[in-house]
Amino acid sequence: MTFTTRFAPSPTGPLHLGHAYSAMLAHDMAMSEGGTFLLRIEDIDQSRARPEWEAQIYEDLHWLGLSWPEPVMRQSERLPSYQAALDQLAALGLTYPCRCNRADIEAAAGAPQEGVPQFGPDGRIYPGTCRSRQPSEATGQDVIRLNMQKAVRAADLRSFTETGPAFPGTHALDADTLISSVGDIILVRRNMGSSYHMSVVADDADQGITHAVRGADLFEATQIHVLLQCLLDLPTPIYHHHHLIRDDSGKRLAKRDDARAIAKYRAEGATPQDIREMVGLPPSPR
Ligand code: GLU
């Protein structure tokens, strides 16, 4: 199978040094394996995505010396694929509509108990208030959740291979951890037709991704993605979670760190090789 990887930015702000590192690392890995580097625009959250940020992404990545096959996959054009995945999970009896807002969830969760995790990779662990509701009861105001207890029973739980520096090795999905430390994740967010987890799983499969290269902040979410792959009968890529680029005080860069935006370095006369050096990548292999 040809090594195929991707860079999957959300067009909700400027690309900064951390994005440049992620994109160049994935591109370098693909080139050194004689493989393919794909770009995917994660614009499922249309309330935050902006065409000008998307245009800036293409410009910055080209300037960094990266290229990719066209057309680029855009999540906003893929709602039917996400719906098909949801239908598959619903047919297995694993989904339910949830009307709780943040305050409802906090109130139902009650006081923190020692040793019981409150937050997982999908945010606050859902206390289960709406779990007995049926898919047919869904209204436009609901989110759709995965019933984790049923999901781990329905799935033939797999292991995944991680090649990144922080968590190298084989990681087996664990039913108890998924139930207690992840919980009933959101498959469809309000007004979005999907969620990050559902989209990334459908997209990686449809793009034929063999190696998912991304930041270490997404390592904990990987168990969700592999579980969905088990349930949807999709292949599991090899994962490579790279270290995060941090600012001088050790804080990881965020979208609002405009000071580290690639466009700003460009405007100040930096070259792509300068950027490679700043993030600790060797000079361009080409
Ligand atoms: N869109 C995600 C981000 O910008 C990346 C998702 C992924 O690589 O799986 O952080």
Coordinates of C-alpha atoms and ligand atoms in Angstrom, one line a residue:
M1 CA 0.0 0.0 0.0
T2 CA 1.4 3.4 -0.9
F3 CA 2.3 5.6 2.1
T4 CA -0.5 8.2 2.1
T5 CA -0.7 10.9 4.7
R6 CA -2.5 14.2 5.1
F7 CA -2.5 17.6 6.7
A8 CA -5.9 18.6 7.9
P9 CA -6.2 22.2 9.0
S10 CA -9.4 24.0 10.0
P11 CA -9.7 27.4 8.2
T12 CA -10.5 29.3 11.4
G13 CA -7.4 31.3 11.8
P14 CA -3.9 31.8 10.5
L15 CA -1.5 28.8 10.2
H16 CA 1.3 29.2 12.8
L17 CA 4.6 27.5 13.3
G18 CA 3.0 24.5 14.8
H19 CA 0.9 23.9 11.7
A20 CA 3.9 24.5 9.5
Y21 CA 5.8 21.8 11.5
S22 CA 2.9 19.3 11.2
A23 CA 2.5 19.9 7.4
M24 CA 6.2 19.8 6.6
L25 CA 6.8 16.7 8.7
A26 CA 3.9 14.9 7.0
H27 CA 5.1 16.0 3.6
D28 CA 8.8 15.0 4.3
M29 CA 7.6 11.6 5.5
A30 CA 5.5 11.0 2.4
M31 CA 8.4 12.1 0.1
S32 CA 11.0 10.0 1.8
E33 CA 8.6 6.9 1.4
G34 CA 7.8 7.7 -2.2
G35 CA 4.3 8.3 -1.0
T36 CA 1.5 10.8 -1.3
F37 CA 0.8 13.9 0.8
L38 CA -2.9 15.1 0.8
L39 CA -4.5 18.2 2.0
R40 CA -7.9 18.2 3.7
I41 CA -9.8 21.3 4.7
E42 CA -11.6 20.6 8.0
D43 CA -14.4 23.2 7.6
I44 CA -17.2 21.2 9.1
D45 CA -17.8 24.0 11.6
Q46 CA -19.2 26.5 9.1
S47 CA -19.9 29.1 11.8
R48 CA -16.1 29.5 12.3
A49 CA -14.6 28.6 8.9
R50 CA -13.8 31.5 6.6
P51 CA -12.8 31.5 2.8
E52 CA -10.1 34.0 3.4
W53 CA -8.4 31.7 5.9
E54 CA -8.7 28.8 3.5
A55 CA -7.0 30.9 0.8
Q56 CA -4.3 31.8 3.2
I57 CA -3.7 28.1 4.0
Y58 CA -3.1 27.3 0.3
E59 CA -0.8 30.3 0.0
D60 CA 1.3 29.6 3.1
L61 CA 1.7 25.9 2.3
H62 CA 2.7 26.6 -1.3
W63 CA 5.2 29.1 0.0
L64 CA 6.6 26.5 2.3
G65 CA 7.3 24.4 -0.7
L66 CA 4.5 21.8 -0.3
S67 CA 2.4 20.4 -3.1
W68 CA -0.6 18.0 -3.1
P69 CA -3.0 16.5 -5.6
E70 CA -6.1 18.4 -6.5
P71 CA -9.0 18.6 -5.8
V72 CA -8.5 19.1 -2.1
M73 CA -11.1 17.3 0.1
R74 CA -13.3 19.8 1.9
Q75 CA -15.5 18.5 4.8
S76 CA -18.3 21.0 4.0
E77 CA -18.8 19.0 0.8
R78 CA -19.0 15.6 2.4
L79 CA -22.2 15.6 4.5
P80 CA -23.7 12.7 2.7
S81 CA -20.7 10.5 3.7
Y82 CA -21.0 11.5 7.3
Q83 CA -24.7 10.8 7.2
A84 CA -24.0 7.3 5.8
A85 CA -21.6 6.6 8.6
L86 CA -24.2 7.8 11.2
D87 CA -26.9 5.7 9.5
Q88 CA -24.6 2.6 9.9
L89 CA -24.1 3.3 13.6
A90 CA -27.8 4.0 14.1
A91 CA -28.7 0.7 12.4
L92 CA -26.5 -1.0 15.0
G93 CA -28.6 0.6 17.7
L94 CA -25.7 2.6 19.1
T95 CA -26.9 6.2 18.8
Y96 CA -29.3 8.5 20.6
P97 CA -30.4 12.1 20.4
C98 CA -29.3 14.3 23.4
R99 CA -30.9 17.6 24.3
C100 CA -28.6 18.5 27.2
N101 CA -26.8 21.8 27.1
R102 CA -23.5 22.4 29.0
A103 CA -25.3 23.6 32.2
D104 CA -27.5 20.5 32.2
I105 CA -24.5 18.2 31.8
E106 CA -22.6 20.0 34.6
A107 CA -25.6 19.8 36.9
A108 CA -26.2 16.1 36.2
A109 CA -22.5 15.3 36.6
G110 CA -22.7 16.5 40.2
A111 CA -19.7 17.0 42.5
P112 CA -16.4 15.5 41.3
Q113 CA -15.6 12.1 43.0
E114 CA -12.2 11.0 43.7
G115 CA -10.6 8.8 41.1
V116 CA -13.5 9.3 38.7
P117 CA -12.4 11.2 35.6
Q118 CA -14.6 14.2 34.7
F119 CA -13.1 15.1 31.3
G120 CA -12.1 12.9 28.4
P121 CA -10.8 13.5 24.9
D122 CA -14.4 14.6 23.8
G123 CA -14.8 17.1 26.7
R124 CA -16.8 16.5 29.9
I125 CA -17.8 12.9 30.2
Y126 CA -21.5 12.7 29.6
P127 CA -23.6 11.5 32.6
G128 CA -26.1 9.7 30.4
T129 CA -29.3 11.8 31.0
C130 CA -30.7 11.2 27.5
R131 CA -29.4 7.7 27.0
S132 CA -32.8 6.0 26.8
R133 CA -34.1 8.3 24.1
Q134 CA -34.7 6.8 20.7
P135 CA -33.2 8.0 17.4
S136 CA -36.7 8.6 16.1
E137 CA -37.2 11.2 18.9
A138 CA -34.5 13.5 17.5
T139 CA -35.3 17.1 16.9
G140 CA -33.3 19.7 15.1
Q141 CA -32.1 21.0 18.4
D142 CA -30.4 17.7 19.5
V143 CA -26.9 16.4 19.2
I144 CA -26.5 12.7 18.4
R145 CA -24.3 10.7 20.8
L146 CA -22.8 7.2 20.7
N147 CA -23.8 4.9 23.5
M148 CA -20.4 3.8 24.6
Q149 CA -21.4 0.8 26.7
K150 CA -23.2 -0.7 23.7
A151 CA -20.5 0.4 21.2
V152 CA -17.7 -1.5 23.0
R153 CA -19.9 -4.6 23.1
A154 CA -20.8 -4.3 19.4
A155 CA -17.2 -3.8 18.3
D156 CA -14.4 -6.2 17.8
L157 CA -11.9 -4.0 19.6
R158 CA -8.6 -3.5 17.8
S159 CA -5.1 -2.3 18.6
F160 CA -3.4 0.5 16.7
T161 CA 0.3 1.2 16.0
E162 CA 1.8 4.5 17.1
T163 CA 5.2 5.6 15.7
G164 CA 5.4 9.1 17.2
P165 CA 8.1 10.0 19.8
A166 CA 5.8 10.3 22.9
F167 CA 3.8 7.1 22.9
P168 CA 5.5 4.6 20.5
G169 CA 4.2 1.1 20.3
T170 CA 1.0 -0.9 20.0
H171 CA -2.0 0.4 21.9
A172 CA -5.0 -1.9 22.5
L173 CA -8.4 -0.3 22.9
D174 CA -9.8 -1.0 26.3
A175 CA -13.6 -1.3 26.9
D176 CA -13.5 -0.1 30.5
T177 CA -11.3 2.9 29.7
L178 CA -13.6 3.9 26.8
I179 CA -16.6 3.7 29.0
S180 CA -15.2 5.5 32.1
S181 CA -12.7 7.9 30.6
V182 CA -14.3 8.8 27.2
G183 CA -18.0 8.1 27.5
D184 CA -20.8 8.9 25.1
I185 CA -19.1 11.0 22.5
I186 CA -20.9 13.4 20.1
L187 CA -21.3 12.0 16.6
V188 CA -23.3 14.9 15.3
R189 CA -23.1 18.4 16.7
R190 CA -25.9 20.9 16.6
N191 CA -26.2 22.6 13.1
M192 CA -23.1 20.8 11.9
G193 CA -24.3 17.4 10.4
S194 CA -21.2 15.7 11.9
S195 CA -18.5 16.1 14.5
Y196 CA -14.7 16.2 14.3
H197 CA -14.4 12.5 15.3
M198 CA -16.9 11.2 12.8
S199 CA -15.6 13.3 10.0
V200 CA -12.0 12.5 10.5
V201 CA -12.7 8.8 10.5
A202 CA -14.8 8.9 7.3
D203 CA -12.3 11.2 5.6
D204 CA -9.2 9.2 6.5
A205 CA -10.9 6.1 5.1
D206 CA -12.1 7.8 1.9
Q207 CA -8.7 9.4 1.3
G208 CA -7.0 6.1 1.8
I209 CA -4.8 7.4 4.6
T210 CA -2.2 4.8 5.6
H211 CA -0.3 7.1 8.1
A212 CA -2.1 9.8 10.1
V213 CA 0.5 12.4 11.1
R214 CA -0.7 15.0 13.6
G215 CA -0.1 16.7 16.9
A216 CA 0.3 14.8 20.2
D217 CA -2.7 16.7 21.6
L218 CA -4.8 14.3 19.5
F219 CA -3.3 11.1 20.8
E220 CA -6.1 10.6 23.4
A221 CA -8.8 11.0 20.7
T222 CA -7.2 8.3 18.7
Q223 CA -9.0 5.6 20.7
I224 CA -12.3 7.1 19.6
H225 CA -11.2 7.1 16.0
V226 CA -10.1 3.5 16.1
L227 CA -13.3 2.5 17.9
L228 CA -15.4 4.1 15.1
Q229 CA -13.2 2.4 12.5
C230 CA -14.0 -1.0 14.2
L231 CA -17.7 -0.2 14.2
L232 CA -17.8 1.1 10.6
D233 CA -15.5 -1.7 9.4
L234 CA -12.9 0.8 8.1
P235 CA -9.1 0.3 8.0
T236 CA -7.0 1.7 10.9
P237 CA -4.1 3.7 9.7
I238 CA -0.7 3.8 11.5
Y239 CA -0.6 6.9 13.7
H240 CA 2.3 9.3 14.3
H241 CA 1.6 12.0 16.9
H242 CA 4.4 14.5 16.8
H243 CA 5.5 16.8 19.6
L244 CA 3.8 20.2 19.8
I245 CA 5.7 23.5 19.0
R246 CA 5.6 25.7 22.1
D247 CA 6.2 29.4 22.7
D248 CA 9.0 30.7 24.7
S249 CA 7.1 30.2 28.0
G250 CA 6.4 26.6 27.1
K251 CA 2.7 27.1 26.2
R252 CA 1.5 25.3 23.0
L253 CA 0.7 27.6 20.1
A254 CA -3.0 28.3 19.4
K255 CA -4.8 29.9 16.5
R256 CA -4.8 33.2 18.3
D257 CA -1.0 33.2 18.4
D258 CA -1.0 35.5 15.5
A259 CA 2.6 36.6 16.5
R260 CA 3.7 33.1 15.3
A261 CA 1.7 33.2 12.1
I262 CA 3.5 32.0 9.0
A263 CA 2.2 35.0 7.1
K264 CA 3.9 37.3 9.6
Y265 CA 7.3 35.6 9.3
R266 CA 6.9 35.8 5.5
A267 CA 6.2 39.5 5.7
E268 CA 9.3 40.0 7.8
G269 CA 11.5 38.3 5.2
A270 CA 11.9 34.8 6.6
T271 CA 12.5 32.0 4.1
P272 CA 10.9 28.5 4.2
Q273 CA 14.3 27.2 5.3
D274 CA 14.3 29.6 8.2
I275 CA 10.9 28.2 9.2
R276 CA 12.2 24.6 9.0
E277 CA 15.1 25.6 11.2
M278 CA 12.8 27.3 13.7
V279 CA 10.7 24.1 14.2
G280 CA 13.7 21.8 14.2
L281 CA 13.3 20.1 10.8
P282 CA 16.4 19.4 8.7
P283 CA 16.8 21.4 5.5
S284 CA 14.4 20.6 2.7
P285 CA 15.2 17.1 1.3
R286 CA 14.4 18.3 -2.2
Ligands
GLU1 N1 -8.3 19.7 12.0 C1 -7.5 19.3 13.1 C2 -6.7 20.4 13.7 O1 -6.6 21.4 13.0 C3 -6.5 18.1 12.8 C4 -7.2 16.8 12.7 C5 -6.4 15.6 12.5 O2 -5.2 15.7 12.0 O3 -6.9 14.5 12.7 O4 -6.1 20.3 14.8

